[in-house]
């Protein structure tokens, strides 16, 4: 069974475009859970261009499914996560000026840093996941950091699948097989959509969770949020 965590960054982007509080991200999080989502993901960035740090605090009492906070573990992000205590923190090595996440960790080069950060979160009862490319030596490196899970960065799969190249999933399958052997839990995210999610899930043994935002919100414009969540849940069964 693969859990669907809805990334609500784009709802905050829409809200921020006008100032004010429409749409309200907390109400949206409550609604997606009511519609069947099994988690809520936010990715506050240092410039707070979509999710603000205060949103994470406001969401905490309302997220009764899995609450996943993603981000680069700079000091202010670490303080926020340790204060809010979500179910899971996903560490992403994104640059401040990145339009969106565009690479996984180099788990070998940054091993000592990741070991320290991960132990701090785990000591505080927060499950950890680290964003990685589907590269076997990076999965082995992830194991050395002490993380509970990895999140496979699925941009390349989604891009290849969109071009009709189903072989793009192969490195992900191989990475998942290795992660399972090493005892790492497997999450995945980035550019997953109603078009590609079923094929991806079928090819990833023990896929525990996917976080989906951009496509899910875009699809909801045409099909409605409740309907789209139900469609994802059927494909993730
Ligand atoms: C970690 C990841 O894959 C990203 O997709 C991210 O969470 C989305 O961030 P943006 O909404 O800022 O593009
Ligand atoms: N971790 C990936 C995520 O939360 C959503 O990514 P996207 O669906 O907005 O590309």
PDB file of C-alpha atoms and ligand atoms in Angstrom:
ATOM      1  CA  UNK A   1       0.000   0.000   0.000  1.00  0.00           C
ATOM      2  CA  UNK A   2       1.387   3.374  -1.027  1.00  0.00           C
ATOM      3  CA  UNK A   3       0.279   6.455   0.882  1.00  0.00           C
ATOM      4  CA  UNK A   4      -0.677   9.622  -0.963  1.00  0.00           C
ATOM      5  CA  UNK A   5       0.679  12.782   0.649  1.00  0.00           C
ATOM      6  CA  UNK A   6      -0.666  15.933  -0.983  1.00  0.00           C
ATOM      7  CA  UNK A   7       1.875  18.729  -1.359  1.00  0.00           C
ATOM      8  CA  UNK A   8       0.009  22.005  -0.803  1.00  0.00           C
ATOM      9  CA  UNK A   9       2.765  24.425  -1.855  1.00  0.00           C
ATOM     10  CA  UNK A  10       0.797  25.487  -4.925  1.00  0.00           C
ATOM     11  CA  UNK A  11      -2.203  26.471  -2.778  1.00  0.00           C
ATOM     12  CA  UNK A  12       0.085  28.825  -0.879  1.00  0.00           C
ATOM     13  CA  UNK A  13       1.449  30.165  -4.184  1.00  0.00           C
ATOM     14  CA  UNK A  14      -2.096  31.061  -5.248  1.00  0.00           C
ATOM     15  CA  UNK A  15      -2.850  32.654  -1.875  1.00  0.00           C
ATOM     16  CA  UNK A  16       0.336  34.714  -1.922  1.00  0.00           C
ATOM     17  CA  UNK A  17      -0.349  36.022  -5.418  1.00  0.00           C
ATOM     18  CA  UNK A  18      -3.060  38.287  -3.974  1.00  0.00           C
ATOM     19  CA  UNK A  19      -2.038  38.625  -0.340  1.00  0.00           C
ATOM     20  CA  UNK A  20      -4.834  37.814   2.068  1.00  0.00           C
ATOM     21  CA  UNK A  21      -5.919  34.297   2.900  1.00  0.00           C
ATOM     22  CA  UNK A  22      -7.683  32.906  -0.160  1.00  0.00           C
ATOM     23  CA  UNK A  23      -7.370  30.005  -0.669  1.00  0.00           C
ATOM     24  CA  UNK A  24      -6.732  29.065   2.947  1.00  0.00           C
ATOM     25  CA  UNK A  25      -4.006  26.434   3.159  1.00  0.00           C
ATOM     26  CA  UNK A  26      -5.182  24.983   6.467  1.00  0.00           C
ATOM     27  CA  UNK A  27      -8.733  24.523   5.140  1.00  0.00           C
ATOM     28  CA  UNK A  28      -7.303  22.940   1.995  1.00  0.00           C
ATOM     29  CA  UNK A  29      -5.253  20.514   4.101  1.00  0.00           C
ATOM     30  CA  UNK A  30      -8.352  19.602   6.103  1.00  0.00           C
ATOM     31  CA  UNK A  31     -10.298  19.020   2.895  1.00  0.00           C
ATOM     32  CA  UNK A  32      -7.699  16.812   1.209  1.00  0.00           C
ATOM     33  CA  UNK A  33      -7.605  14.622   4.308  1.00  0.00           C
ATOM     34  CA  UNK A  34     -11.413  14.455   4.322  1.00  0.00           C
ATOM     35  CA  UNK A  35     -11.252  13.409   0.655  1.00  0.00           C
ATOM     36  CA  UNK A  36      -8.917  10.522   1.531  1.00  0.00           C
ATOM     37  CA  UNK A  37      -5.347  11.820   1.324  1.00  0.00           C
ATOM     38  CA  UNK A  38      -3.126   9.982   3.773  1.00  0.00           C
ATOM     39  CA  UNK A  39      -0.672  12.793   4.317  1.00  0.00           C
ATOM     40  CA  UNK A  40       0.045  16.481   3.815  1.00  0.00           C
ATOM     41  CA  UNK A  41       3.402  17.767   2.571  1.00  0.00           C
ATOM     42  CA  UNK A  42       4.788  21.292   2.714  1.00  0.00           C
ATOM     43  CA  UNK A  43       8.136  22.577   1.517  1.00  0.00           C
ATOM     44  CA  UNK A  44       8.802  25.976   3.104  1.00  0.00           C
ATOM     45  CA  UNK A  45      11.612  27.678   1.227  1.00  0.00           C
ATOM     46  CA  UNK A  46      13.865  30.309   2.799  1.00  0.00           C
ATOM     47  CA  UNK A  47      12.173  33.127   0.815  1.00  0.00           C
ATOM     48  CA  UNK A  48       8.726  31.828   1.896  1.00  0.00           C
ATOM     49  CA  UNK A  49       7.485  32.339  -1.654  1.00  0.00           C
ATOM     50  CA  UNK A  50       4.769  29.784  -1.118  1.00  0.00           C
ATOM     51  CA  UNK A  51       4.485  27.943   2.216  1.00  0.00           C
ATOM     52  CA  UNK A  52       5.507  30.199   5.105  1.00  0.00           C
ATOM     53  CA  UNK A  53       7.079  28.951   8.296  1.00  0.00           C
ATOM     54  CA  UNK A  54       3.924  30.087  10.117  1.00  0.00           C
ATOM     55  CA  UNK A  55       1.813  27.861   7.816  1.00  0.00           C
ATOM     56  CA  UNK A  56       3.707  24.825   9.100  1.00  0.00           C
ATOM     57  CA  UNK A  57       2.891  25.849  12.682  1.00  0.00           C
ATOM     58  CA  UNK A  58      -0.782  26.480  11.813  1.00  0.00           C
ATOM     59  CA  UNK A  59      -1.092  23.146  10.009  1.00  0.00           C
ATOM     60  CA  UNK A  60       0.288  21.022  12.821  1.00  0.00           C
ATOM     61  CA  UNK A  61      -2.916  20.762  14.909  1.00  0.00           C
ATOM     62  CA  UNK A  62      -5.059  20.112  11.816  1.00  0.00           C
ATOM     63  CA  UNK A  63      -3.003  17.414  10.108  1.00  0.00           C
ATOM     64  CA  UNK A  64      -4.149  14.148  11.638  1.00  0.00           C
ATOM     65  CA  UNK A  65      -2.680  12.063   8.806  1.00  0.00           C
ATOM     66  CA  UNK A  66       1.083  12.040   8.107  1.00  0.00           C
ATOM     67  CA  UNK A  67       2.600  15.517   8.215  1.00  0.00           C
ATOM     68  CA  UNK A  68       5.729  15.766   6.059  1.00  0.00           C
ATOM     69  CA  UNK A  69       7.902  18.884   6.036  1.00  0.00           C
ATOM     70  CA  UNK A  70      10.496  19.097   3.288  1.00  0.00           C
ATOM     71  CA  UNK A  71      13.453  21.414   2.951  1.00  0.00           C
ATOM     72  CA  UNK A  72      17.123  22.146   3.123  1.00  0.00           C
ATOM     73  CA  UNK A  73      18.225  21.766   6.755  1.00  0.00           C
ATOM     74  CA  UNK A  74      19.541  25.289   7.250  1.00  0.00           C
ATOM     75  CA  UNK A  75      19.368  26.408  10.921  1.00  0.00           C
ATOM     76  CA  UNK A  76      15.979  28.176  10.644  1.00  0.00           C
ATOM     77  CA  UNK A  77      14.451  25.114   8.954  1.00  0.00           C
ATOM     78  CA  UNK A  78      15.849  22.809  11.614  1.00  0.00           C
ATOM     79  CA  UNK A  79      14.421  25.009  14.375  1.00  0.00           C
ATOM     80  CA  UNK A  80      11.018  25.016  12.670  1.00  0.00           C
ATOM     81  CA  UNK A  81      10.890  21.246  12.270  1.00  0.00           C
ATOM     82  CA  UNK A  82      12.056  20.618  15.832  1.00  0.00           C
ATOM     83  CA  UNK A  83       9.334  22.995  17.064  1.00  0.00           C
ATOM     84  CA  UNK A  84       6.494  21.613  14.912  1.00  0.00           C
ATOM     85  CA  UNK A  85       7.503  17.956  15.217  1.00  0.00           C
ATOM     86  CA  UNK A  86       5.876  16.584  12.033  1.00  0.00           C
ATOM     87  CA  UNK A  87       5.615  12.855  11.381  1.00  0.00           C
ATOM     88  CA  UNK A  88       8.445  13.066   8.874  1.00  0.00           C
ATOM     89  CA  UNK A  89      11.092  15.502   7.704  1.00  0.00           C
ATOM     90  CA  UNK A  90      12.397  15.141   4.151  1.00  0.00           C
ATOM     91  CA  UNK A  91      15.801  16.706   3.619  1.00  0.00           C
ATOM     92  CA  UNK A  92      16.278  18.285   0.191  1.00  0.00           C
ATOM     93  CA  UNK A  93      19.559  19.925  -0.906  1.00  0.00           C
ATOM     94  CA  UNK A  94      17.944  22.804  -2.756  1.00  0.00           C
ATOM     95  CA  UNK A  95      19.659  26.079  -3.440  1.00  0.00           C
ATOM     96  CA  UNK A  96      17.903  29.248  -2.251  1.00  0.00           C
ATOM     97  CA  UNK A  97      17.362  30.468  -5.786  1.00  0.00           C
ATOM     98  CA  UNK A  98      16.192  27.140  -7.237  1.00  0.00           C
ATOM     99  CA  UNK A  99      12.817  27.379  -8.971  1.00  0.00           C
ATOM    100  CA  UNK A 100      12.051  23.927  -7.651  1.00  0.00           C
ATOM    101  CA  UNK A 101      14.021  20.975  -6.295  1.00  0.00           C
ATOM    102  CA  UNK A 102      16.433  19.866  -8.982  1.00  0.00           C
ATOM    103  CA  UNK A 103      18.805  17.245  -7.510  1.00  0.00           C
ATOM    104  CA  UNK A 104      19.189  14.678  -4.779  1.00  0.00           C
ATOM    105  CA  UNK A 105      21.845  14.685  -2.058  1.00  0.00           C
ATOM    106  CA  UNK A 106      25.380  13.602  -2.652  1.00  0.00           C
ATOM    107  CA  UNK A 107      25.123  11.232   0.303  1.00  0.00           C
ATOM    108  CA  UNK A 108      28.834  10.405   0.174  1.00  0.00           C
ATOM    109  CA  UNK A 109      30.191  13.960   0.098  1.00  0.00           C
ATOM    110  CA  UNK A 110      27.704  15.196   2.707  1.00  0.00           C
ATOM    111  CA  UNK A 111      27.672  12.088   4.868  1.00  0.00           C
ATOM    112  CA  UNK A 112      28.964  13.712   8.090  1.00  0.00           C
ATOM    113  CA  UNK A 113      26.523  16.609   7.803  1.00  0.00           C
ATOM    114  CA  UNK A 114      23.593  14.284   7.116  1.00  0.00           C
ATOM    115  CA  UNK A 115      24.528  11.961   9.989  1.00  0.00           C
ATOM    116  CA  UNK A 116      24.434  14.921  12.425  1.00  0.00           C
ATOM    117  CA  UNK A 117      21.183  16.392  11.140  1.00  0.00           C
ATOM    118  CA  UNK A 118      19.406  13.046  10.896  1.00  0.00           C
ATOM    119  CA  UNK A 119      20.372  12.012  14.410  1.00  0.00           C
ATOM    120  CA  UNK A 120      19.056  15.331  15.757  1.00  0.00           C
ATOM    121  CA  UNK A 121      15.662  14.771  14.139  1.00  0.00           C
ATOM    122  CA  UNK A 122      15.483  11.090  15.055  1.00  0.00           C
ATOM    123  CA  UNK A 123      16.390  11.849  18.661  1.00  0.00           C
ATOM    124  CA  UNK A 124      13.348  14.131  18.670  1.00  0.00           C
ATOM    125  CA  UNK A 125      11.035  11.398  17.423  1.00  0.00           C
ATOM    126  CA  UNK A 126      10.775  12.671  13.851  1.00  0.00           C
ATOM    127  CA  UNK A 127      11.069  10.137  11.025  1.00  0.00           C
ATOM    128  CA  UNK A 128      13.660  11.132   8.435  1.00  0.00           C
ATOM    129  CA  UNK A 129      13.791  10.817   4.686  1.00  0.00           C
ATOM    130  CA  UNK A 130      16.429  12.135   2.305  1.00  0.00           C
ATOM    131  CA  UNK A 131      15.889  13.156  -1.301  1.00  0.00           C
ATOM    132  CA  UNK A 132      18.137  11.144  -3.628  1.00  0.00           C
ATOM    133  CA  UNK A 133      18.702  10.474  -7.302  1.00  0.00           C
ATOM    134  CA  UNK A 134      18.254   6.840  -8.396  1.00  0.00           C
ATOM    135  CA  UNK A 135      21.964   6.054  -8.260  1.00  0.00           C
ATOM    136  CA  UNK A 136      23.065   2.901  -6.435  1.00  0.00           C
ATOM    137  CA  UNK A 137      26.107   4.406  -4.718  1.00  0.00           C
ATOM    138  CA  UNK A 138      23.919   7.246  -3.437  1.00  0.00           C
ATOM    139  CA  UNK A 139      21.455   4.726  -1.995  1.00  0.00           C
ATOM    140  CA  UNK A 140      24.346   2.931  -0.258  1.00  0.00           C
ATOM    141  CA  UNK A 141      25.520   6.321   1.008  1.00  0.00           C
ATOM    142  CA  UNK A 142      22.006   7.068   2.276  1.00  0.00           C
ATOM    143  CA  UNK A 143      22.107   3.932   4.400  1.00  0.00           C
ATOM    144  CA  UNK A 144      25.301   5.215   6.042  1.00  0.00           C
ATOM    145  CA  UNK A 145      23.570   8.425   7.146  1.00  0.00           C
ATOM    146  CA  UNK A 146      21.152   6.588   9.456  1.00  0.00           C
ATOM    147  CA  UNK A 147      18.059   7.864   7.659  1.00  0.00           C
ATOM    148  CA  UNK A 148      14.802   5.910   7.991  1.00  0.00           C
ATOM    149  CA  UNK A 149      13.773   6.439   4.391  1.00  0.00           C
ATOM    150  CA  UNK A 150      14.840   7.809   1.048  1.00  0.00           C
ATOM    151  CA  UNK A 151      12.691   9.865  -1.304  1.00  0.00           C
ATOM    152  CA  UNK A 152      13.474   9.005  -4.915  1.00  0.00           C
ATOM    153  CA  UNK A 153      13.637  12.182  -7.020  1.00  0.00           C
ATOM    154  CA  UNK A 154      11.318  11.250  -9.873  1.00  0.00           C
ATOM    155  CA  UNK A 155      11.804  14.154 -12.292  1.00  0.00           C
ATOM    156  CA  UNK A 156      13.858  12.092 -14.727  1.00  0.00           C
ATOM    157  CA  UNK A 157      11.370   9.199 -14.688  1.00  0.00           C
ATOM    158  CA  UNK A 158       8.450  11.587 -15.282  1.00  0.00           C
ATOM    159  CA  UNK A 159      10.266  13.332 -18.109  1.00  0.00           C
ATOM    160  CA  UNK A 160      11.222  10.080 -19.842  1.00  0.00           C
ATOM    161  CA  UNK A 161       7.745   8.608 -19.361  1.00  0.00           C
ATOM    162  CA  UNK A 162       6.238  11.712 -20.937  1.00  0.00           C
ATOM    163  CA  UNK A 163       8.444  11.109 -23.988  1.00  0.00           C
ATOM    164  CA  UNK A 164       7.194   7.515 -24.191  1.00  0.00           C
ATOM    165  CA  UNK A 165      10.370   5.959 -22.785  1.00  0.00           C
ATOM    166  CA  UNK A 166       9.274   3.465 -20.155  1.00  0.00           C
ATOM    167  CA  UNK A 167      12.881   2.338 -19.566  1.00  0.00           C
ATOM    168  CA  UNK A 168      13.342   5.536 -17.592  1.00  0.00           C
ATOM    169  CA  UNK A 169      11.953   3.656 -14.604  1.00  0.00           C
ATOM    170  CA  UNK A 170      14.793   1.087 -14.575  1.00  0.00           C
ATOM    171  CA  UNK A 171      17.252   3.001 -12.347  1.00  0.00           C
ATOM    172  CA  UNK A 172      14.370   3.573  -9.919  1.00  0.00           C
ATOM    173  CA  UNK A 173      13.506  -0.120  -9.772  1.00  0.00           C
ATOM    174  CA  UNK A 174      17.167  -1.028  -9.192  1.00  0.00           C
ATOM    175  CA  UNK A 175      17.489   1.645  -6.529  1.00  0.00           C
ATOM    176  CA  UNK A 176      14.334   0.422  -4.805  1.00  0.00           C
ATOM    177  CA  UNK A 177      15.517  -3.196  -4.811  1.00  0.00           C
ATOM    178  CA  UNK A 178      18.783  -2.095  -3.177  1.00  0.00           C
ATOM    179  CA  UNK A 179      17.006   0.174  -0.681  1.00  0.00           C
ATOM    180  CA  UNK A 180      14.769  -2.730   0.319  1.00  0.00           C
ATOM    181  CA  UNK A 181      17.813  -4.971   0.804  1.00  0.00           C
ATOM    182  CA  UNK A 182      19.411  -2.286   2.970  1.00  0.00           C
ATOM    183  CA  UNK A 183      16.269  -1.836   5.059  1.00  0.00           C
ATOM    184  CA  UNK A 184      15.550   1.712   3.888  1.00  0.00           C
ATOM    185  CA  UNK A 185      11.926   2.781   3.459  1.00  0.00           C
ATOM    186  CA  UNK A 186      11.076   4.203   0.045  1.00  0.00           C
ATOM    187  CA  UNK A 187       9.166   7.395  -0.743  1.00  0.00           C
ATOM    188  CA  UNK A 188       9.081   9.163  -4.083  1.00  0.00           C
ATOM    189  CA  UNK A 189       8.153  12.508  -5.531  1.00  0.00           C
ATOM    190  CA  UNK A 190       8.506  15.242  -8.111  1.00  0.00           C
ATOM    191  CA  UNK A 191       6.434  15.559 -11.266  1.00  0.00           C
ATOM    192  CA  UNK A 192       4.390  12.452 -10.496  1.00  0.00           C
ATOM    193  CA  UNK A 193       0.926  12.723 -12.030  1.00  0.00           C
ATOM    194  CA  UNK A 194      -2.254  10.826 -12.866  1.00  0.00           C
ATOM    195  CA  UNK A 195      -0.587   9.836 -16.142  1.00  0.00           C
ATOM    196  CA  UNK A 196       2.568   8.261 -14.726  1.00  0.00           C
ATOM    197  CA  UNK A 197       1.808   7.225 -11.139  1.00  0.00           C
ATOM    198  CA  UNK A 198       0.349   3.782 -11.804  1.00  0.00           C
ATOM    199  CA  UNK A 199       3.281   2.649 -13.946  1.00  0.00           C
ATOM    200  CA  UNK A 200       5.755   4.024 -11.416  1.00  0.00           C
ATOM    201  CA  UNK A 201       4.101   2.240  -8.507  1.00  0.00           C
ATOM    202  CA  UNK A 202       3.955  -1.052 -10.421  1.00  0.00           C
ATOM    203  CA  UNK A 203       7.729  -0.904 -10.897  1.00  0.00           C
ATOM    204  CA  UNK A 204       8.802   0.075  -7.387  1.00  0.00           C
ATOM    205  CA  UNK A 205       8.699  -2.710  -4.799  1.00  0.00           C
ATOM    206  CA  UNK A 206       7.490  -1.515  -1.398  1.00  0.00           C
ATOM    207  CA  UNK A 207       6.793   2.084  -2.360  1.00  0.00           C
ATOM    208  CA  UNK A 208       5.595   3.493   0.966  1.00  0.00           C
ATOM    209  CA  UNK A 209       4.600   7.042   0.095  1.00  0.00           C
ATOM    210  CA  UNK A 210       4.383   9.498  -2.761  1.00  0.00           C
ATOM    211  CA  UNK A 211       4.120  13.253  -2.327  1.00  0.00           C
ATOM    212  CA  UNK A 212       2.393  15.002  -5.200  1.00  0.00           C
ATOM    213  CA  UNK A 213       1.600  18.677  -5.599  1.00  0.00           C
ATOM    214  CA  UNK A 214       2.109  20.440  -8.898  1.00  0.00           C
ATOM    215  CA  UNK A 215       0.273  17.978 -11.149  1.00  0.00           C
ATOM    216  CA  UNK A 216      -2.403  17.172  -8.573  1.00  0.00           C
ATOM    217  CA  UNK A 217      -3.388  20.822  -8.230  1.00  0.00           C
ATOM    218  CA  UNK A 218      -3.310  21.353 -12.003  1.00  0.00           C
ATOM    219  CA  UNK A 219      -5.447  18.237 -12.586  1.00  0.00           C
ATOM    220  CA  UNK A 220      -7.875  19.437  -9.923  1.00  0.00           C
ATOM    221  CA  UNK A 221      -8.610  22.578 -11.928  1.00  0.00           C
ATOM    222  CA  UNK A 222     -10.316  20.394 -14.520  1.00  0.00           C
ATOM    223  CA  UNK A 223     -11.489  17.400 -12.502  1.00  0.00           C
ATOM    224  CA  UNK A 224     -12.010  18.708  -8.972  1.00  0.00           C
ATOM    225  CA  UNK A 225      -9.896  18.044  -5.896  1.00  0.00           C
ATOM    226  CA  UNK A 226     -11.991  15.278  -4.349  1.00  0.00           C
ATOM    227  CA  UNK A 227     -12.262  13.413  -7.629  1.00  0.00           C
ATOM    228  CA  UNK A 228      -8.538  13.694  -8.349  1.00  0.00           C
ATOM    229  CA  UNK A 229      -7.593  12.394  -4.906  1.00  0.00           C
ATOM    230  CA  UNK A 230      -9.894   9.415  -5.393  1.00  0.00           C
ATOM    231  CA  UNK A 231      -8.303   8.772  -8.797  1.00  0.00           C
ATOM    232  CA  UNK A 232      -4.810   8.747  -7.248  1.00  0.00           C
ATOM    233  CA  UNK A 233      -5.929   6.461  -4.433  1.00  0.00           C
ATOM    234  CA  UNK A 234      -7.297   3.943  -6.931  1.00  0.00           C
ATOM    235  CA  UNK A 235      -4.016   3.953  -8.862  1.00  0.00           C
ATOM    236  CA  UNK A 236      -1.975   3.557  -5.655  1.00  0.00           C
ATOM    237  CA  UNK A 237      -3.929   0.599  -4.248  1.00  0.00           C
TER     238      UNK A 237
HETATM  239  C1  LIG B   1      11.211  17.866  -3.003  1.00  0.00           C
HETATM  240  C2  LIG B   1      10.497  18.015  -4.261  1.00  0.00           C
HETATM  241  O1  LIG B   1      10.513  17.185  -5.074  1.00  0.00           O
HETATM  242  C3  LIG B   1       9.744  19.179  -4.674  1.00  0.00           C
HETATM  243  O2  LIG B   1       8.860  18.782  -5.632  1.00  0.00           O
HETATM  244  C4  LIG B   1       9.080  20.081  -3.784  1.00  0.00           C
HETATM  245  O3  LIG B   1       8.603  19.653  -2.638  1.00  0.00           O
HETATM  246  C5  LIG B   1       8.171  20.994  -4.531  1.00  0.00           C
HETATM  247  O4  LIG B   1       8.669  22.230  -4.296  1.00  0.00           O
HETATM  248  P1  LIG B   1       8.094  23.486  -5.083  1.00  0.00           P
HETATM  249  O5  LIG B   1       6.609  23.510  -4.863  1.00  0.00           O
HETATM  250  O6  LIG B   1       8.786  24.661  -4.464  1.00  0.00           O
HETATM  251  O7  LIG B   1       8.424  23.314  -6.537  1.00  0.00           O
HETATM  252  N1  LIG B   2       8.422  15.636  -2.651  1.00  0.00           N
HETATM  253  C1  LIG B   2       7.807  15.954  -3.873  1.00  0.00           C
HETATM  254  C2  LIG B   2       6.589  16.747  -3.651  1.00  0.00           C
HETATM  255  O1  LIG B   2       6.237  17.022  -2.538  1.00  0.00           O
HETATM  256  C3  LIG B   2       5.769  17.217  -4.776  1.00  0.00           C
HETATM  257  O2  LIG B   2       6.441  17.476  -5.929  1.00  0.00           O
HETATM  258  P1  LIG B   2       5.569  17.995  -7.186  1.00  0.00           P
HETATM  259  O3  LIG B   2       4.424  17.027  -7.370  1.00  0.00           O
HETATM  260  O4  LIG B   2       5.060  19.367  -6.847  1.00  0.00           O
HETATM  261  O5  LIG B   2       6.531  17.961  -8.336  1.00  0.00           O
END
